[in-house]
Tab-separated table of C-alpha atoms in Angstrom:
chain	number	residue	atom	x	y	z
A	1197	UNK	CA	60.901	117.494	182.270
A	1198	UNK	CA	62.922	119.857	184.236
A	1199	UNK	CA	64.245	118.913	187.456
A	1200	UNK	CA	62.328	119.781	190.801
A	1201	UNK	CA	66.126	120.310	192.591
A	1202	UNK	CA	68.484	122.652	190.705
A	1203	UNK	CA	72.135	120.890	191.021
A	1204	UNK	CA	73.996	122.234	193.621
A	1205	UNK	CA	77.763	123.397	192.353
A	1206	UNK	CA	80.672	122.238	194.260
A	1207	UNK	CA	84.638	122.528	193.217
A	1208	UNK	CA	86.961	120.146	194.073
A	1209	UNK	CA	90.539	119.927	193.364
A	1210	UNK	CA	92.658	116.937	193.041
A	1211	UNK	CA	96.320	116.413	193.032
A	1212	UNK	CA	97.416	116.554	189.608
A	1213	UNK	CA	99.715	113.215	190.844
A	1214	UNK	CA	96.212	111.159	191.079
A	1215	UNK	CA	95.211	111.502	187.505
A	1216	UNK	CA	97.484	108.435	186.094
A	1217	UNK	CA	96.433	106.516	188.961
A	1218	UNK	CA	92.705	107.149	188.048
A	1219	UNK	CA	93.117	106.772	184.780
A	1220	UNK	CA	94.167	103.361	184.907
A	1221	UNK	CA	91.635	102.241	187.095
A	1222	UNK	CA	89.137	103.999	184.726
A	1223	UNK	CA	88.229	101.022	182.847
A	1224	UNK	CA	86.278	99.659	185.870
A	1225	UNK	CA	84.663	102.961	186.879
A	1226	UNK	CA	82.095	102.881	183.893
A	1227	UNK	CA	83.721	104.312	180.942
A	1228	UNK	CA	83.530	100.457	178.933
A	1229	UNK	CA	86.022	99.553	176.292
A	1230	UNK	CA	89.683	98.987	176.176
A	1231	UNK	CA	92.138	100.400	178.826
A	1232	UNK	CA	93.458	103.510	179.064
A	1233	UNK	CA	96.245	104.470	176.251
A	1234	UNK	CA	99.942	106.026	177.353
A	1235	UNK	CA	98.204	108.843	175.298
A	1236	UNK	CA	95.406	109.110	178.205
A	1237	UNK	CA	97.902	109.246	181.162
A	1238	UNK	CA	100.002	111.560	179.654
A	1239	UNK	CA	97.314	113.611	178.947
A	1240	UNK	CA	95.299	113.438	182.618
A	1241	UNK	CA	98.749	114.011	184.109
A	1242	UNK	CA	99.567	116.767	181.951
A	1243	UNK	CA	96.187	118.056	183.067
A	1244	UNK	CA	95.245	120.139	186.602
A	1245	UNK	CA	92.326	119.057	188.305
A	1246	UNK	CA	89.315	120.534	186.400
A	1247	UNK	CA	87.025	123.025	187.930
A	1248	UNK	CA	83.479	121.989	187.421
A	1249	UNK	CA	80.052	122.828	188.244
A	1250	UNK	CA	79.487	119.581	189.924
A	1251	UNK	CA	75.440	117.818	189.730
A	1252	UNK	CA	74.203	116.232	192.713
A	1253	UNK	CA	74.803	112.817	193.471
A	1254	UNK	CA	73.343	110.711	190.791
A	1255	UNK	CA	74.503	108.287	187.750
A	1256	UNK	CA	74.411	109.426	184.428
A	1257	UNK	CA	74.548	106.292	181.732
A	1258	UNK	CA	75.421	106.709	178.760
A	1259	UNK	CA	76.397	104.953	175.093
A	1260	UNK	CA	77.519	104.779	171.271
A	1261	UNK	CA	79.881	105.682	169.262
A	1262	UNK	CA	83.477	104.240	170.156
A	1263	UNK	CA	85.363	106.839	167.738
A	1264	UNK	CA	84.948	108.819	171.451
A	1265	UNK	CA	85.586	105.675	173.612
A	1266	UNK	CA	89.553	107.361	174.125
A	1267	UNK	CA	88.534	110.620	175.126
A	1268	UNK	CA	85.469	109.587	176.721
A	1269	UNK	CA	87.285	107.776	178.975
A	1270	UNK	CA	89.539	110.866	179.777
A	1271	UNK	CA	86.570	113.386	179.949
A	1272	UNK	CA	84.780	110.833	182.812
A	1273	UNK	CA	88.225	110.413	184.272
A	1274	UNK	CA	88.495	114.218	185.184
A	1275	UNK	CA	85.062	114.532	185.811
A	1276	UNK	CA	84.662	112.313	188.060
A	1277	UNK	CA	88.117	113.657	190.103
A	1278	UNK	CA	85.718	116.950	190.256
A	1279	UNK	CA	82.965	115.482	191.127
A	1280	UNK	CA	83.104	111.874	192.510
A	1281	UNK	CA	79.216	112.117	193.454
A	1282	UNK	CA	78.311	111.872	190.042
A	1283	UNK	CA	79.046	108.255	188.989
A	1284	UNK	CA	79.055	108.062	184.910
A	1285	UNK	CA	78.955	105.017	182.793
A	1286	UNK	CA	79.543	104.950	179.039
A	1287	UNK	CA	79.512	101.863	176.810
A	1288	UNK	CA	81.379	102.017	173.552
A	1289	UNK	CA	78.952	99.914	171.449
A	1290	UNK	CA	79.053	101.533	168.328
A	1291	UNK	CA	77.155	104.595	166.968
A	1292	UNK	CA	74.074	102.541	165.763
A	1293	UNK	CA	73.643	100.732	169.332
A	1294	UNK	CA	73.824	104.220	171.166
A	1295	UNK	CA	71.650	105.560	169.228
A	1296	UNK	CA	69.147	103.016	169.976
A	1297	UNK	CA	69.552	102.490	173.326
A	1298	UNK	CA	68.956	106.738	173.449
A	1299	UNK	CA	65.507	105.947	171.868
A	1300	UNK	CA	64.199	103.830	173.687
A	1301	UNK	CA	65.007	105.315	176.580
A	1302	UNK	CA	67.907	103.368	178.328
A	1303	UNK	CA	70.521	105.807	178.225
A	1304	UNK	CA	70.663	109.857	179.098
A	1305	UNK	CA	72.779	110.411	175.755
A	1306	UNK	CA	74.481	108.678	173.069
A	1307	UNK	CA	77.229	108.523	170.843
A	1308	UNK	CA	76.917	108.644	167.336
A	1309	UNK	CA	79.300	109.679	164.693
A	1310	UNK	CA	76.256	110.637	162.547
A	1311	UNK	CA	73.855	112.696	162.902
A	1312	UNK	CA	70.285	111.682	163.824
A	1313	UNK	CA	67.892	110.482	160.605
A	1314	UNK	CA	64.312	112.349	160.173
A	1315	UNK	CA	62.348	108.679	160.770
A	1316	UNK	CA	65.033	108.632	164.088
A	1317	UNK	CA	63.855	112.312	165.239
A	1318	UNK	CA	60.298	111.501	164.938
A	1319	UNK	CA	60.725	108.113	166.922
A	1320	UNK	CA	62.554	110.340	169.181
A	1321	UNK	CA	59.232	112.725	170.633
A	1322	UNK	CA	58.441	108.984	172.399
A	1323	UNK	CA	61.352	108.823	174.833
A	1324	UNK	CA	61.771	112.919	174.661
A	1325	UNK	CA	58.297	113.519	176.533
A	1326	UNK	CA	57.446	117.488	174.658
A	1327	UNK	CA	60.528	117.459	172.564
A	1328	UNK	CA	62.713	115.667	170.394
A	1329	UNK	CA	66.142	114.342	170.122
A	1330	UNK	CA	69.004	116.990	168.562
A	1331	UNK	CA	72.498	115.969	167.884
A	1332	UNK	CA	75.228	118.444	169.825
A	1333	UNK	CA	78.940	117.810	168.033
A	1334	UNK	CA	81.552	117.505	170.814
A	1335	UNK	CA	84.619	115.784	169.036
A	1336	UNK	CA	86.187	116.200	165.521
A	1337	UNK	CA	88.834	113.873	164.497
A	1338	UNK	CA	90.169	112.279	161.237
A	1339	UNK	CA	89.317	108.763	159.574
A	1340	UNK	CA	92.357	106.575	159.562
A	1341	UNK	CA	93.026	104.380	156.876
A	1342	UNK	CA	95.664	102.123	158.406
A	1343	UNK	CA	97.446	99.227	157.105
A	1344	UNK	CA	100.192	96.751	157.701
A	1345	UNK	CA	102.906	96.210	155.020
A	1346	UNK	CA	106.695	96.419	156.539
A	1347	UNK	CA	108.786	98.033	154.938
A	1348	UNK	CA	106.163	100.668	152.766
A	1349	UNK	CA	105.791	103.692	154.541
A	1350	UNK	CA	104.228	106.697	153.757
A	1351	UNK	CA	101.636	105.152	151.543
A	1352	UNK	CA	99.687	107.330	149.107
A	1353	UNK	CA	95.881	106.428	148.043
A	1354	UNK	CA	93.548	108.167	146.486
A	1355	UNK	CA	89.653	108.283	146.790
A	1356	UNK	CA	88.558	106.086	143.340
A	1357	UNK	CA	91.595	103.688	144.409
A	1358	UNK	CA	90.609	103.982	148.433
A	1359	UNK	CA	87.050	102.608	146.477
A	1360	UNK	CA	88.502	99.805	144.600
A	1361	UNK	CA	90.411	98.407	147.482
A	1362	UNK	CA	87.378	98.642	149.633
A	1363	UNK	CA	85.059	97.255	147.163
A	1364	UNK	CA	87.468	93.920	146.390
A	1365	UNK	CA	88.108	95.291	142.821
A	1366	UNK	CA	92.352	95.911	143.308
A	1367	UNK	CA	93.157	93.083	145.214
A	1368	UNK	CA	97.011	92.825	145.128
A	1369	UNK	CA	99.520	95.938	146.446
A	1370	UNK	CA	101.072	95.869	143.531
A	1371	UNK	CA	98.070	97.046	141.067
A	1372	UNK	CA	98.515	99.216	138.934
A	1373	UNK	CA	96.718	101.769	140.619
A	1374	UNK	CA	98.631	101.923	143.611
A	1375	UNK	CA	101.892	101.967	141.878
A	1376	UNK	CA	101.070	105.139	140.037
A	1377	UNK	CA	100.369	106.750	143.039
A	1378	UNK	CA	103.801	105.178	145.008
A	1379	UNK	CA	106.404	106.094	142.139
A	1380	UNK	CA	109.856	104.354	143.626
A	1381	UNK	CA	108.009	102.308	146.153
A	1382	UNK	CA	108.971	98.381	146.228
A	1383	UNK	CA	105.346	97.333	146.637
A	1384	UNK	CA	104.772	93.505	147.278
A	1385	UNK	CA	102.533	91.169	145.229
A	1386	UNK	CA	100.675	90.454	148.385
A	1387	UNK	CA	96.932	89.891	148.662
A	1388	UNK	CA	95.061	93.205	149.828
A	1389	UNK	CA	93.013	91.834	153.001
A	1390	UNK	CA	89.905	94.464	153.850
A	1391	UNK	CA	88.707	95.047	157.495
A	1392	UNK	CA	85.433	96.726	157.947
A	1393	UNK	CA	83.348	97.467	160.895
A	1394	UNK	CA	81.232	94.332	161.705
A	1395	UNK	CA	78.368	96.812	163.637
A	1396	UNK	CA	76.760	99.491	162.741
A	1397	UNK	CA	78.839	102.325	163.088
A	1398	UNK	CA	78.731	105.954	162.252
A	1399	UNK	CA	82.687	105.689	161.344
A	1400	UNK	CA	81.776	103.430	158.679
A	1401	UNK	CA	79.281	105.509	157.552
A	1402	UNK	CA	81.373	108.555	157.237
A	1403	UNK	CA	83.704	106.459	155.124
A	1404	UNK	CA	80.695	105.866	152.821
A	1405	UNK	CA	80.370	109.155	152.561
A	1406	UNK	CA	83.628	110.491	151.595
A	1407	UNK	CA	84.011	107.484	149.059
A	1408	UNK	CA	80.386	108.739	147.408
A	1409	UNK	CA	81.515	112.377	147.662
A	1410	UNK	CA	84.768	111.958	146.556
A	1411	UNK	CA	84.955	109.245	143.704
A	1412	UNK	CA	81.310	108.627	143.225
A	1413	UNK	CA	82.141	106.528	139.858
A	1414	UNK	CA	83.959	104.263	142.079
A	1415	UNK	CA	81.702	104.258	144.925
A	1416	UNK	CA	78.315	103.827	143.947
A	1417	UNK	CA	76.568	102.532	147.502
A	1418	UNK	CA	75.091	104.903	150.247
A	1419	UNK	CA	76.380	106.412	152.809
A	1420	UNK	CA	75.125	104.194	155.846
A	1421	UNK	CA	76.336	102.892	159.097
A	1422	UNK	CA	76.187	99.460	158.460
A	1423	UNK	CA	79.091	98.098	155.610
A	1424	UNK	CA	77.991	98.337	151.836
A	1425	UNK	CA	81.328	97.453	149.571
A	1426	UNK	CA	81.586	94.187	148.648
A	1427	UNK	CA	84.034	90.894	150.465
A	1428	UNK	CA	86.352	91.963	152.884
A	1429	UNK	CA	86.572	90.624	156.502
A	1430	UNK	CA	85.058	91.975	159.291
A	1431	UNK	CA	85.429	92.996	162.907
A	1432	UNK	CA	83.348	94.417	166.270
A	1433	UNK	CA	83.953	98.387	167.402
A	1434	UNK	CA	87.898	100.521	166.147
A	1435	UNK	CA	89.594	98.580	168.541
A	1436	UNK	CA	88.625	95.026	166.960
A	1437	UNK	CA	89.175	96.425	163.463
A	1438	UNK	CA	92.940	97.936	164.465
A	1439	UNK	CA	94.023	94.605	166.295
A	1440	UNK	CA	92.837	92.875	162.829
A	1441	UNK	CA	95.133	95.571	161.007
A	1442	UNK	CA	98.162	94.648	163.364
A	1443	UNK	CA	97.929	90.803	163.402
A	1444	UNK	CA	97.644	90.590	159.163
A	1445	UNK	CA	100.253	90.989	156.785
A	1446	UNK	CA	98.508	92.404	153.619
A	1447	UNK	CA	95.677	94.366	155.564
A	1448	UNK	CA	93.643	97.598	155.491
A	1449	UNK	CA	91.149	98.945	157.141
A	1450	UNK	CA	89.818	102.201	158.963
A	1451	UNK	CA	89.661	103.685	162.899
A	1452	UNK	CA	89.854	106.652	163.739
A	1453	UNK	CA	93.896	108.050	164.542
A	1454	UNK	CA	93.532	108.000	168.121
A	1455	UNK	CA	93.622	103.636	167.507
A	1456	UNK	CA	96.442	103.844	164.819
A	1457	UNK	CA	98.681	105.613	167.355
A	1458	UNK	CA	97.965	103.485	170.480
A	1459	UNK	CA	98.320	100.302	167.812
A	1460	UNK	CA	101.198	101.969	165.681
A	1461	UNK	CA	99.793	101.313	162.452
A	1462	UNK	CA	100.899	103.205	159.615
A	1463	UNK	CA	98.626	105.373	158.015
A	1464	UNK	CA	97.935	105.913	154.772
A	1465	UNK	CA	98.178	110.026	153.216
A	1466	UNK	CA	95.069	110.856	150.745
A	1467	UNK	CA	96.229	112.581	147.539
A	1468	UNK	CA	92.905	115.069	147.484
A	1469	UNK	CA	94.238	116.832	144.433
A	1470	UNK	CA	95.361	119.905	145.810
A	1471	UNK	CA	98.845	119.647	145.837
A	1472	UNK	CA	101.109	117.129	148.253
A	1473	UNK	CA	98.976	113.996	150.124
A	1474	UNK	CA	97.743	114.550	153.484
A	1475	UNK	CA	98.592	112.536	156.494
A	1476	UNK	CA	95.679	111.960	159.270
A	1477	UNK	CA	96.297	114.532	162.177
A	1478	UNK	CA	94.105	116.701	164.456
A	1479	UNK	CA	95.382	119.973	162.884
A	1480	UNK	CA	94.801	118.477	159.262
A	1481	UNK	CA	91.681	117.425	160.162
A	1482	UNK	CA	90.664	120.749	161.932
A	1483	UNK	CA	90.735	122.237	158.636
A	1484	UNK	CA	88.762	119.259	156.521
A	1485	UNK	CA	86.276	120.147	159.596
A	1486	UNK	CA	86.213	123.813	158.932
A	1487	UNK	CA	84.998	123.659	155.265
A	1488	UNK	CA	81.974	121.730	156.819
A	1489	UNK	CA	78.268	123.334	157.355
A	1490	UNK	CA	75.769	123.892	159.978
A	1491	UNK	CA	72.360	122.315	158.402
A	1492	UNK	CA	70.496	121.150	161.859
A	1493	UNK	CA	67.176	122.584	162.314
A	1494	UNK	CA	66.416	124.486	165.217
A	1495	UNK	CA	68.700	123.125	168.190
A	1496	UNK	CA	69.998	120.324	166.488
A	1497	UNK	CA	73.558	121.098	165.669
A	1498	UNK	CA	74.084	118.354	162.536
A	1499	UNK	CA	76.853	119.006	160.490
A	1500	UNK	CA	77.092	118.391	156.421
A	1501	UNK	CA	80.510	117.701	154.879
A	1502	UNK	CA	81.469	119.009	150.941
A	1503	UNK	CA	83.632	116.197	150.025
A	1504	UNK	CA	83.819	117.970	146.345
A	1505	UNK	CA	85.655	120.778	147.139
A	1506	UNK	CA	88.867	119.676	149.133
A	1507	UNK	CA	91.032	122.440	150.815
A	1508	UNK	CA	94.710	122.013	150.246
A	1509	UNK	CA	96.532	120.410	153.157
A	1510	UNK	CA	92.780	119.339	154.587
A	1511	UNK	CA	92.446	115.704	155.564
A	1512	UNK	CA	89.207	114.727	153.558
A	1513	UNK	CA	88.185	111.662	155.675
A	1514	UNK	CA	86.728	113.385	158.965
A	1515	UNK	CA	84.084	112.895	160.834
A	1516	UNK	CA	82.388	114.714	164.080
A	1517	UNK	CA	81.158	112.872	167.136
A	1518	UNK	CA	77.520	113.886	168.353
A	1519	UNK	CA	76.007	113.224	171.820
A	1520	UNK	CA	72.423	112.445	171.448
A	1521	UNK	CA	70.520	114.206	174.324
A	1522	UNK	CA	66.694	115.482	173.974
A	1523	UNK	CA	66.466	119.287	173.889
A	1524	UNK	CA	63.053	119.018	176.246
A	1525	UNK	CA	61.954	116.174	178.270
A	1526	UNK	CA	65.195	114.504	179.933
A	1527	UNK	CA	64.668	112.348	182.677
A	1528	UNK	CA	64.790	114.782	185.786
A	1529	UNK	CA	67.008	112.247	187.774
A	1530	UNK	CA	69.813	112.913	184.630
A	1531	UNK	CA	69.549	116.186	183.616
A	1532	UNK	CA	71.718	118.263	186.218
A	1533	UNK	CA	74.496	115.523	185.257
A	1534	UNK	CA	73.691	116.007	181.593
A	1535	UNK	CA	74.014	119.163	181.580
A	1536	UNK	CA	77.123	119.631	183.873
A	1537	UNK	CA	78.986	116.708	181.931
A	1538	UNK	CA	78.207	118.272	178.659
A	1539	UNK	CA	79.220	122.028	179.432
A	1540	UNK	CA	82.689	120.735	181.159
A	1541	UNK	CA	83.122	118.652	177.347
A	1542	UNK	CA	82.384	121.464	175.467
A	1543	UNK	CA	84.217	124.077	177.365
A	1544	UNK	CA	87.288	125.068	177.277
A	1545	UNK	CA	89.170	122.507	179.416
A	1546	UNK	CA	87.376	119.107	177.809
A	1547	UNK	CA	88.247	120.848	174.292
A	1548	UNK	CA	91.634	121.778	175.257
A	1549	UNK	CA	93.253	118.027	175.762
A	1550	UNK	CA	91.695	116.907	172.077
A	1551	UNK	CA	94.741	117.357	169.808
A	1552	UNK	CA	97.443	115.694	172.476
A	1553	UNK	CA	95.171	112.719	171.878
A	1554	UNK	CA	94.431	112.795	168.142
A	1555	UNK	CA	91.345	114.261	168.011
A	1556	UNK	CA	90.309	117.747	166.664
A	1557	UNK	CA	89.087	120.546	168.588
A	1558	UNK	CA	85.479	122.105	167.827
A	1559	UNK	CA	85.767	125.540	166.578
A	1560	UNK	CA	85.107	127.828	168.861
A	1561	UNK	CA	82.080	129.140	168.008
A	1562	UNK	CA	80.530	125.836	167.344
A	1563	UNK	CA	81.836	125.144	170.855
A	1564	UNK	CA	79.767	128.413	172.384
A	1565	UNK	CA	76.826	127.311	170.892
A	1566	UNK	CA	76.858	123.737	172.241
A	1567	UNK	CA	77.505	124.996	175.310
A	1568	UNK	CA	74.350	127.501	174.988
A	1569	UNK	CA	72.258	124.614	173.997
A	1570	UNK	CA	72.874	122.288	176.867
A	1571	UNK	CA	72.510	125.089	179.301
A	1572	UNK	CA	68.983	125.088	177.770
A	1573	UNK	CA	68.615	121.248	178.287
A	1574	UNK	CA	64.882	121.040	180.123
């Protein structure tokens, strides 16, 4: 339902000396999750005040996926310095819990590192009064595979080994399998300890996925948000699974690169194949990104990976962050925020900070079109 009072625009402009000021005190202005990273306050103070179309005083809630939580954090941050009339709140409850709190209602987006299932769309026409929920990619970024053994750096893996690790099958950093892919690396006889995601979570889904795609002999379970391998331990959200990573000798798990920086944890490289391994980054994963295609149906923007056909020097683990928003029947109270949020994210200045904080950039045509789309938000 379209709003009765088109938002008014106002543009505001902060001292650039504010931003790591507010960004440590963003924690308690709604954005949820951990506090802000050195990353984050480098980056805001890098950063001039944005110029926004500001909405009209309102709140815009939000929730999901807490592969954004960082730059969430940072996009509300400098929104909010724009336009402190507009008071947003995101929770970082993991992709599965945003995307249910989006259909029934409770939240004006969500956060999903997945796109939206068919039974999920349909459910959607209920809270999307005329319409239905689309997914709108905002954030690419690569899949970390971090671990913690001192000492053993640069670790290689492959995808079938990646698989037997995860699945409790190589349980000792000295198999065989790793040592063919470490030649001249004093590897310990340690136990391997697994840490998977404890919630539903779309990171843990596009894990799935790359294992399936990549060694599906290895990896024989679906690609879902919720954890399929076998044993392993388990923790809540990134940020539970990297403090698991950095208190255990012998462990491995997976975040997304933004945690294994603020946590220093080593990361492993992926041997795709195609020549040297490939380290995590934003520009590696830019290009694991690029080989990816559009398959949404009408606005829905859904991406589909080809994990069978890596790209030399692409990172294969990547995933892209969605916001859930309905492309008819928002709540009228929400939508001028929705859509003035959404455009400053997928514009040019809420793209532009991505790499300095270990994300990937959409490309910029992908980018136009989101921003088309929300502008048609009704």
């Amino acid at each position: 339902m379209k709003s009765a009072r088109a938002h008014r625009v106002i543009r505001r402009s902060v001292p650039v000396a504010a931003a790591v000021a507010a960004a440590q005190l963003l924690a308690g202005c709604g954005a949820g999750g951990a506090g802000t990273t050195g990353d984050q306050a480098r980056a805001a103070a890098a950063s001039p005040a944005a110029r926004i179309d500001c909405a009209a005083k309102s709140q815009l809630p939000g929730s999901g996926s807490t592969a954004q939580q960082n730059v969430m954090k940072y996009w509300i941050q400098q929104y909010q310095r724009a336009c402190p009339d507009v008071q947003i709140a995101y929770n970082p409850l993991g992709s599965g819990a945003g995307a249910a709190q989006f259909l029934r209602g409770a939240t004006a987006f969500g956060g999903s590192d997945s796109a939206l299932k068919p039974a999920e769309v349909a459910l959607s026409r209920q809270t999307c009064t005329g319409g239905r929920a689309i997914d709108l990619p905002m954030a690419g970024g690569p899949i970390a595979v971090g671990y913690n053994l001192p000492g053993v750096d640069g670790l290689v893996l492959d995808a079938p080994t990646l698989a037997g690790i995860f699945d409790t099958r190589i349980t000792t950093w000295d198999a065989p399998e790793i040592r063919r892919l470490n030649p001249g690396v004093k590897l310990p006889s340690a136990r391997i300890l697994t840490v998977h995601r404890s919630d539903d979570s779309g990171t843990t889904q596009n894990l799935q996925a790359y294992l399936a795609g990549a060694a599906p002999a290895a990896w024989p379970y679906p690609a879902e948000k919720s954890w399929q391998g076998r044993g392993g331990g388990s923790a809540n959200g990134s940020s539970g699974v990297a403090a698991e990573i950095n208190s255990s000798y012998g462990a491995i798990g997976y975040f997304e690169l933004s945690f294994a920086a603020s946590s220093q944890i080593p990361a492993v490289r992926v041997d795709t194949g195609t020549g040297q391994p490939v380290a995590p980054s934003p520009e590696s994963a830019s290009a694991g990104i690029a080989g990816a295609r559009l398959t949404g149906e009408g606005k829905d923007m859904s991406l589909t990976f080809r994990y069978g056909r890596p790209a030399a020097g692409a990172y294969p683990i990547v995933q892209v962050t969605y916001e859930i928003v309905c492309d008819k029947g928002n709540r009228a109270a929400t939508l001028p925020a929705l859509r003035s949020f959404l455009t400053y994210t997928a514009g040019d200045e809420g793209q532009r900070v991505l790499s300095r904080m270990h994300y990937a950039p959409l490309p910029g045509p992908i980018a136009a079109q989101v921003r088309r789309t929300v502008r048609a938000l009704s």
